[in-house]
Each structure stands twice: as C-alpha cells, then as structure tokens.
Amino acid sequence: MAINKKMEQAFNEQINKEYFSEYLYLAMKARFADMNLEGFVNWFDIQVQEERAHAEGMYNYVLERGGQIELFSIDKPAIKGTTPVEIFRQVLEHEEFVTSRINAVADVADEVKDRAALIFLNWYIKEQVEEEASVGGVLAKLELIGDDKQGLLALDKELATRVFNPPVIG
Ligand code: OFO
C-alpha cells in the first residue's frame, strides 16, 4: 500500500531534523576540538554518525514504501553556550525537542492508521529514550565536575572510549 502523503511529508520533515542534528553536532564537535578535549570530540563524532544513520533509516523507509523524498534546506546551527556544560545543556534540550518531533510523526501514523510506519517508528521512540539518557548522563557529570579541571580531563578520557556501532533500524 502506497504511503499516505501526510505520512510522507512527516517523514521528510523528520529526515531534515535528523540531518540538522548531524549538522549541529558537527559544529559542536569543532568547539570541543578548539578546547583540545579529544574525548568529547570523539563523542560528538559518533553522535554525528548516529544522526546520519537516523536520517538514512527514514530516507530508506520512505523509498521502500514507494514514497517520494523531498529534501529541505538545513538550518545554520547556532551554539548557545561556550563551556562544555552549557553546550551539553543545549544537546539535552535538542534531544528533547527531537523526541517531541518523533512523537509527532508517530501521531501522524496513528491518525492515518499506518500500522507499518508505527512499528518502524517504535525503534526511533526507543532510541530517543537512550539518546536522552546518554546525554543526560554526561550533563550530570559535567554539573558535578563544576570548575574542577582534573574531573573534566577524567570525563574526557572516558568519552574517548565511546565507539560507533552502526544502528540496525526498524
Ligand atoms: Fe536522531 O537522535 Fe539525536 O537528534
């Protein structure tokens, strides 16, 4: 069954949000490179790859359903803060926003009674729980560390160990 036009539009808009996330994290990665915090750079590098995988997962799904891809312009990312803790507050805020957008796409699937899309979107709904937990974990540590440089370096070391596992979506 061909994908409903409203559903297709919701997916296309979400693909843009995922690419925007990739762009935002790419910009943030550079900020941490400027601060010589290589572990954070690694963390953002993986985040960038994950966001691209999220976008591609939806892209492939729309095509699989016989829908049309429409790519929109990607907004220029604006980083609000300058310190690691300020940047991570923005990351959490952004992930909460993305969660609300994914839920909105699921609402459309509900509305047009697209059960296959709902099942597909379940992966993203669960992924957002993980995204918020992982970002929230780093933010909590940064809040705890405060101005302690040793603590920041220890966290940087920890984040250097993060590895990219290509997600199996759907
Ligand atoms: Fe795609 O999860 Fe973050 O934004």
mmCIF file of C-alpha atoms and ligand atoms in Angstrom:
data_model
loop_
_atom_site.group_PDB
_atom_site.id
_atom_site.type_symbol
_atom_site.label_atom_id
_atom_site.label_comp_id
_atom_site.label_asym_id
_atom_site.label_seq_id
_atom_site.Cartn_x
_atom_site.Cartn_y
_atom_site.Cartn_z
ATOM 1 C CA MET A 1 0.000 0.000 0.000
ATOM 2 C CA ALA A 2 1.450 3.358 -1.061
ATOM 3 C CA ILE A 3 2.418 5.654 1.733
ATOM 4 C CA ASN A 4 -0.085 8.360 2.668
ATOM 5 C CA LYS A 5 1.002 11.861 1.527
ATOM 6 C CA LYS A 6 0.704 13.335 5.011
ATOM 7 C CA MET A 7 2.823 10.492 6.383
ATOM 8 C CA GLU A 8 5.376 11.007 3.620
ATOM 9 C CA GLN A 9 5.564 14.731 4.452
ATOM 10 C CA ALA A 10 6.057 13.988 8.170
ATOM 11 C CA PHE A 11 8.930 11.621 7.367
ATOM 12 C CA ASN A 12 10.535 14.124 5.001
ATOM 13 C CA GLU A 13 10.385 16.810 7.674
ATOM 14 C CA GLN A 14 11.888 14.468 10.251
ATOM 15 C CA ILE A 15 14.694 13.495 7.850
ATOM 16 C CA ASN A 16 15.548 17.204 7.784
ATOM 17 C CA LYS A 17 15.585 17.344 11.602
ATOM 18 C CA GLU A 18 17.949 14.375 11.746
ATOM 19 C CA TYR A 19 20.301 15.990 9.239
ATOM 20 C CA PHE A 20 20.079 19.211 11.226
ATOM 21 C CA SER A 21 21.108 17.215 14.326
ATOM 22 C CA GLU A 22 24.105 15.900 12.415
ATOM 23 C CA TYR A 23 24.998 19.464 11.445
ATOM 24 C CA LEU A 24 24.544 20.803 14.985
ATOM 25 C CA TYR A 25 26.767 18.098 16.460
ATOM 26 C CA LEU A 26 29.365 18.656 13.754
ATOM 27 C CA ALA A 27 29.502 22.322 14.805
ATOM 28 C CA MET A 28 29.739 21.352 18.479
ATOM 29 C CA LYS A 29 32.487 18.838 17.723
ATOM 30 C CA ALA A 30 34.601 21.701 16.339
ATOM 31 C CA ARG A 31 34.075 23.705 19.544
ATOM 32 C CA PHE A 32 35.474 20.825 21.595
ATOM 33 C CA ALA A 33 38.372 20.446 19.148
ATOM 34 C CA ASP A 34 39.150 24.117 19.860
ATOM 35 C CA MET A 35 39.179 23.270 23.580
ATOM 36 C CA ASN A 36 41.555 20.321 22.930
ATOM 37 C CA LEU A 37 39.095 17.912 24.532
ATOM 38 C CA GLU A 38 39.637 14.948 22.229
ATOM 39 C CA GLY A 39 37.368 12.559 24.113
ATOM 40 C CA PHE A 40 34.448 14.962 23.662
ATOM 41 C CA VAL A 41 35.429 15.296 20.002
ATOM 42 C CA ASN A 42 35.143 11.512 19.715
ATOM 43 C CA TRP A 43 31.751 11.546 21.473
ATOM 44 C CA PHE A 44 30.406 14.128 19.014
ATOM 45 C CA ASP A 45 31.943 12.326 16.072
ATOM 46 C CA ILE A 46 29.908 9.247 16.957
ATOM 47 C CA GLN A 47 26.830 11.358 17.563
ATOM 48 C CA VAL A 48 27.242 12.828 14.060
ATOM 49 C CA GLN A 49 27.390 9.327 12.538
ATOM 50 C CA GLU A 50 24.336 8.244 14.520
ATOM 51 C CA GLU A 51 22.299 11.209 13.327
ATOM 52 C CA ARG A 52 23.192 10.476 9.725
ATOM 53 C CA ALA A 53 22.130 6.855 10.268
ATOM 54 C CA HIS A 54 18.814 8.079 11.758
ATOM 55 C CA ALA A 55 18.197 10.257 8.683
ATOM 56 C CA GLU A 56 19.166 7.476 6.285
ATOM 57 C CA GLY A 57 16.946 4.979 8.080
ATOM 58 C CA MET A 58 13.889 7.151 7.392
ATOM 59 C CA TYR A 59 15.076 8.003 3.897
ATOM 60 C CA ASN A 60 15.336 4.326 3.004
ATOM 61 C CA TYR A 61 11.995 3.595 4.620
ATOM 62 C CA VAL A 62 10.151 6.255 2.583
ATOM 63 C CA LEU A 63 11.658 4.818 -0.603
ATOM 64 C CA GLU A 64 10.825 1.276 0.453
ATOM 65 C CA ARG A 65 7.219 2.347 0.889
ATOM 66 C CA GLY A 66 7.140 3.811 -2.610
ATOM 67 C CA GLY A 67 7.117 7.380 -1.302
ATOM 68 C CA GLN A 68 8.965 10.423 -2.572
ATOM 69 C CA ILE A 69 11.905 12.006 -0.842
ATOM 70 C CA GLU A 70 11.915 15.763 -0.577
ATOM 71 C CA LEU A 71 14.995 17.274 0.997
ATOM 72 C CA PHE A 72 14.685 20.658 2.662
ATOM 73 C CA SER A 73 17.348 23.254 3.489
ATOM 74 C CA ILE A 74 19.327 22.584 6.628
ATOM 75 C CA ASP A 75 19.321 25.497 9.080
ATOM 76 C CA LYS A 76 22.588 27.020 10.215
ATOM 77 C CA PRO A 77 23.299 25.566 13.662
ATOM 78 C CA ALA A 78 23.615 28.075 16.478
ATOM 79 C CA ILE A 79 25.551 27.056 19.557
ATOM 80 C CA LYS A 80 24.269 28.935 22.578
ATOM 81 C CA GLY A 81 26.997 28.448 25.155
ATOM 82 C CA THR A 82 30.765 28.289 25.245
ATOM 83 C CA THR A 83 31.596 25.909 28.105
ATOM 84 C CA PRO A 84 31.150 22.099 27.994
ATOM 85 C CA VAL A 85 28.283 22.218 30.489
ATOM 86 C CA GLU A 86 26.460 24.948 28.563
ATOM 87 C CA ILE A 87 26.865 23.048 25.304
ATOM 88 C CA PHE A 88 25.567 19.829 26.853
ATOM 89 C CA ARG A 89 22.539 21.648 28.250
ATOM 90 C CA GLN A 90 21.754 22.580 24.675
ATOM 91 C CA VAL A 91 22.328 18.995 23.488
ATOM 92 C CA LEU A 92 19.801 17.716 26.022
ATOM 93 C CA GLU A 93 17.334 20.427 25.085
ATOM 94 C CA HIS A 94 17.792 19.499 21.422
ATOM 95 C CA GLU A 95 17.284 15.786 22.026
ATOM 96 C CA GLU A 96 14.100 16.534 23.981
ATOM 97 C CA PHE A 97 12.917 18.564 21.005
ATOM 98 C CA VAL A 98 13.743 15.668 18.641
ATOM 99 C CA THR A 99 11.809 13.286 20.901
ATOM 100 C CA SER A 100 8.774 15.545 20.649
ATOM 101 C CA ARG A 101 9.111 15.618 16.835
ATOM 102 C CA ILE A 102 9.406 11.816 16.588
ATOM 103 C CA ASN A 103 6.289 11.549 18.733
ATOM 104 C CA ALA A 104 4.561 13.947 16.340
ATOM 105 C CA VAL A 105 5.496 11.706 13.382
ATOM 106 C CA ALA A 106 4.043 8.745 15.309
ATOM 107 C CA ASP A 107 0.880 10.815 15.886
ATOM 108 C CA VAL A 108 0.529 11.192 12.109
ATOM 109 C CA ALA A 109 0.986 7.422 11.672
ATOM 110 C CA ASP A 110 -1.785 6.973 14.237
ATOM 111 C CA GLU A 111 -4.013 9.464 12.518
ATOM 112 C CA VAL A 112 -3.655 7.903 9.058
ATOM 113 C CA LYS A 113 -3.748 4.389 10.581
ATOM 114 C CA ASP A 114 -0.374 3.422 9.127
ATOM 115 C CA ARG A 115 0.487 0.489 11.377
ATOM 116 C CA ALA A 116 3.665 -0.429 9.484
ATOM 117 C CA ALA A 117 5.017 3.100 9.975
ATOM 118 C CA LEU A 118 4.121 2.937 13.663
ATOM 119 C CA ILE A 119 6.111 -0.272 14.086
ATOM 120 C CA PHE A 120 9.026 1.297 12.212
ATOM 121 C CA LEU A 121 8.845 4.411 14.393
ATOM 122 C CA ASN A 122 8.986 2.347 17.575
ATOM 123 C CA TRP A 123 12.716 1.983 17.010
ATOM 124 C CA TYR A 124 13.118 5.765 16.981
ATOM 125 C CA ILE A 125 10.931 6.212 20.044
ATOM 126 C CA LYS A 126 13.127 3.768 21.983
ATOM 127 C CA GLU A 127 16.287 5.318 20.567
ATOM 128 C CA GLN A 128 15.243 8.729 21.896
ATOM 129 C CA VAL A 129 14.995 7.307 25.410
ATOM 130 C CA GLU A 130 18.613 6.151 25.035
ATOM 131 C CA GLU A 131 19.710 9.443 23.484
ATOM 132 C CA GLU A 132 18.269 11.479 26.334
ATOM 133 C CA ALA A 133 19.726 9.111 28.949
ATOM 134 C CA SER A 134 23.209 9.170 27.442
ATOM 135 C CA VAL A 135 23.266 12.960 27.045
ATOM 136 C CA GLY A 136 21.712 13.438 30.481
ATOM 137 C CA GLY A 137 24.446 11.208 31.950
ATOM 138 C CA VAL A 138 27.243 13.341 30.511
ATOM 139 C CA LEU A 139 25.467 16.533 31.573
ATOM 140 C CA ALA A 140 25.041 15.273 35.152
ATOM 141 C CA LYS A 141 28.766 14.553 35.339
ATOM 142 C CA LEU A 142 29.629 17.972 33.971
ATOM 143 C CA GLU A 143 27.361 19.629 36.551
ATOM 144 C CA LEU A 144 29.111 17.619 39.269
ATOM 145 C CA ILE A 145 32.585 18.459 37.988
ATOM 146 C CA GLY A 146 31.948 22.216 38.013
ATOM 147 C CA ASP A 147 35.288 24.051 37.670
ATOM 148 C CA ASP A 148 37.424 21.001 38.520
ATOM 149 C CA LYS A 149 39.860 20.643 35.584
ATOM 150 C CA GLN A 150 41.017 17.181 36.696
ATOM 151 C CA GLY A 151 37.441 15.984 36.702
ATOM 152 C CA LEU A 152 36.912 17.372 33.205
ATOM 153 C CA LEU A 153 40.014 15.596 31.919
ATOM 154 C CA ALA A 154 38.874 12.332 33.505
ATOM 155 C CA LEU A 155 35.500 12.656 31.778
ATOM 156 C CA ASP A 156 37.259 13.486 28.501
ATOM 157 C CA LYS A 157 39.206 10.237 28.847
ATOM 158 C CA GLU A 158 36.001 8.305 29.456
ATOM 159 C CA LEU A 159 34.290 9.792 26.391
ATOM 160 C CA ALA A 160 37.286 8.839 24.251
ATOM 161 C CA THR A 161 36.273 5.185 24.694
ATOM 162 C CA ARG A 162 32.871 5.573 23.027
ATOM 163 C CA VAL A 163 32.645 3.540 19.809
ATOM 164 C CA PHE A 164 30.250 3.732 16.885
ATOM 165 C CA ASN A 165 28.024 0.713 16.430
ATOM 166 C CA PRO A 166 26.041 1.207 13.241
ATOM 167 C CA PRO A 167 22.396 1.047 14.361
ATOM 168 C CA VAL A 168 20.118 -1.612 12.941
ATOM 169 C CA ILE A 169 16.980 0.418 12.354
ATOM 170 C CA GLY A 170 13.447 -0.863 12.058
HETATM 171 FE FE1 OFO B 1 18.399 11.398 15.931
HETATM 172 O O1 OFO B 1 18.557 11.347 17.722
HETATM 173 FE FE2 OFO B 1 19.560 12.765 18.239
HETATM 174 O O2 OFO B 1 18.705 14.070 17.385
#
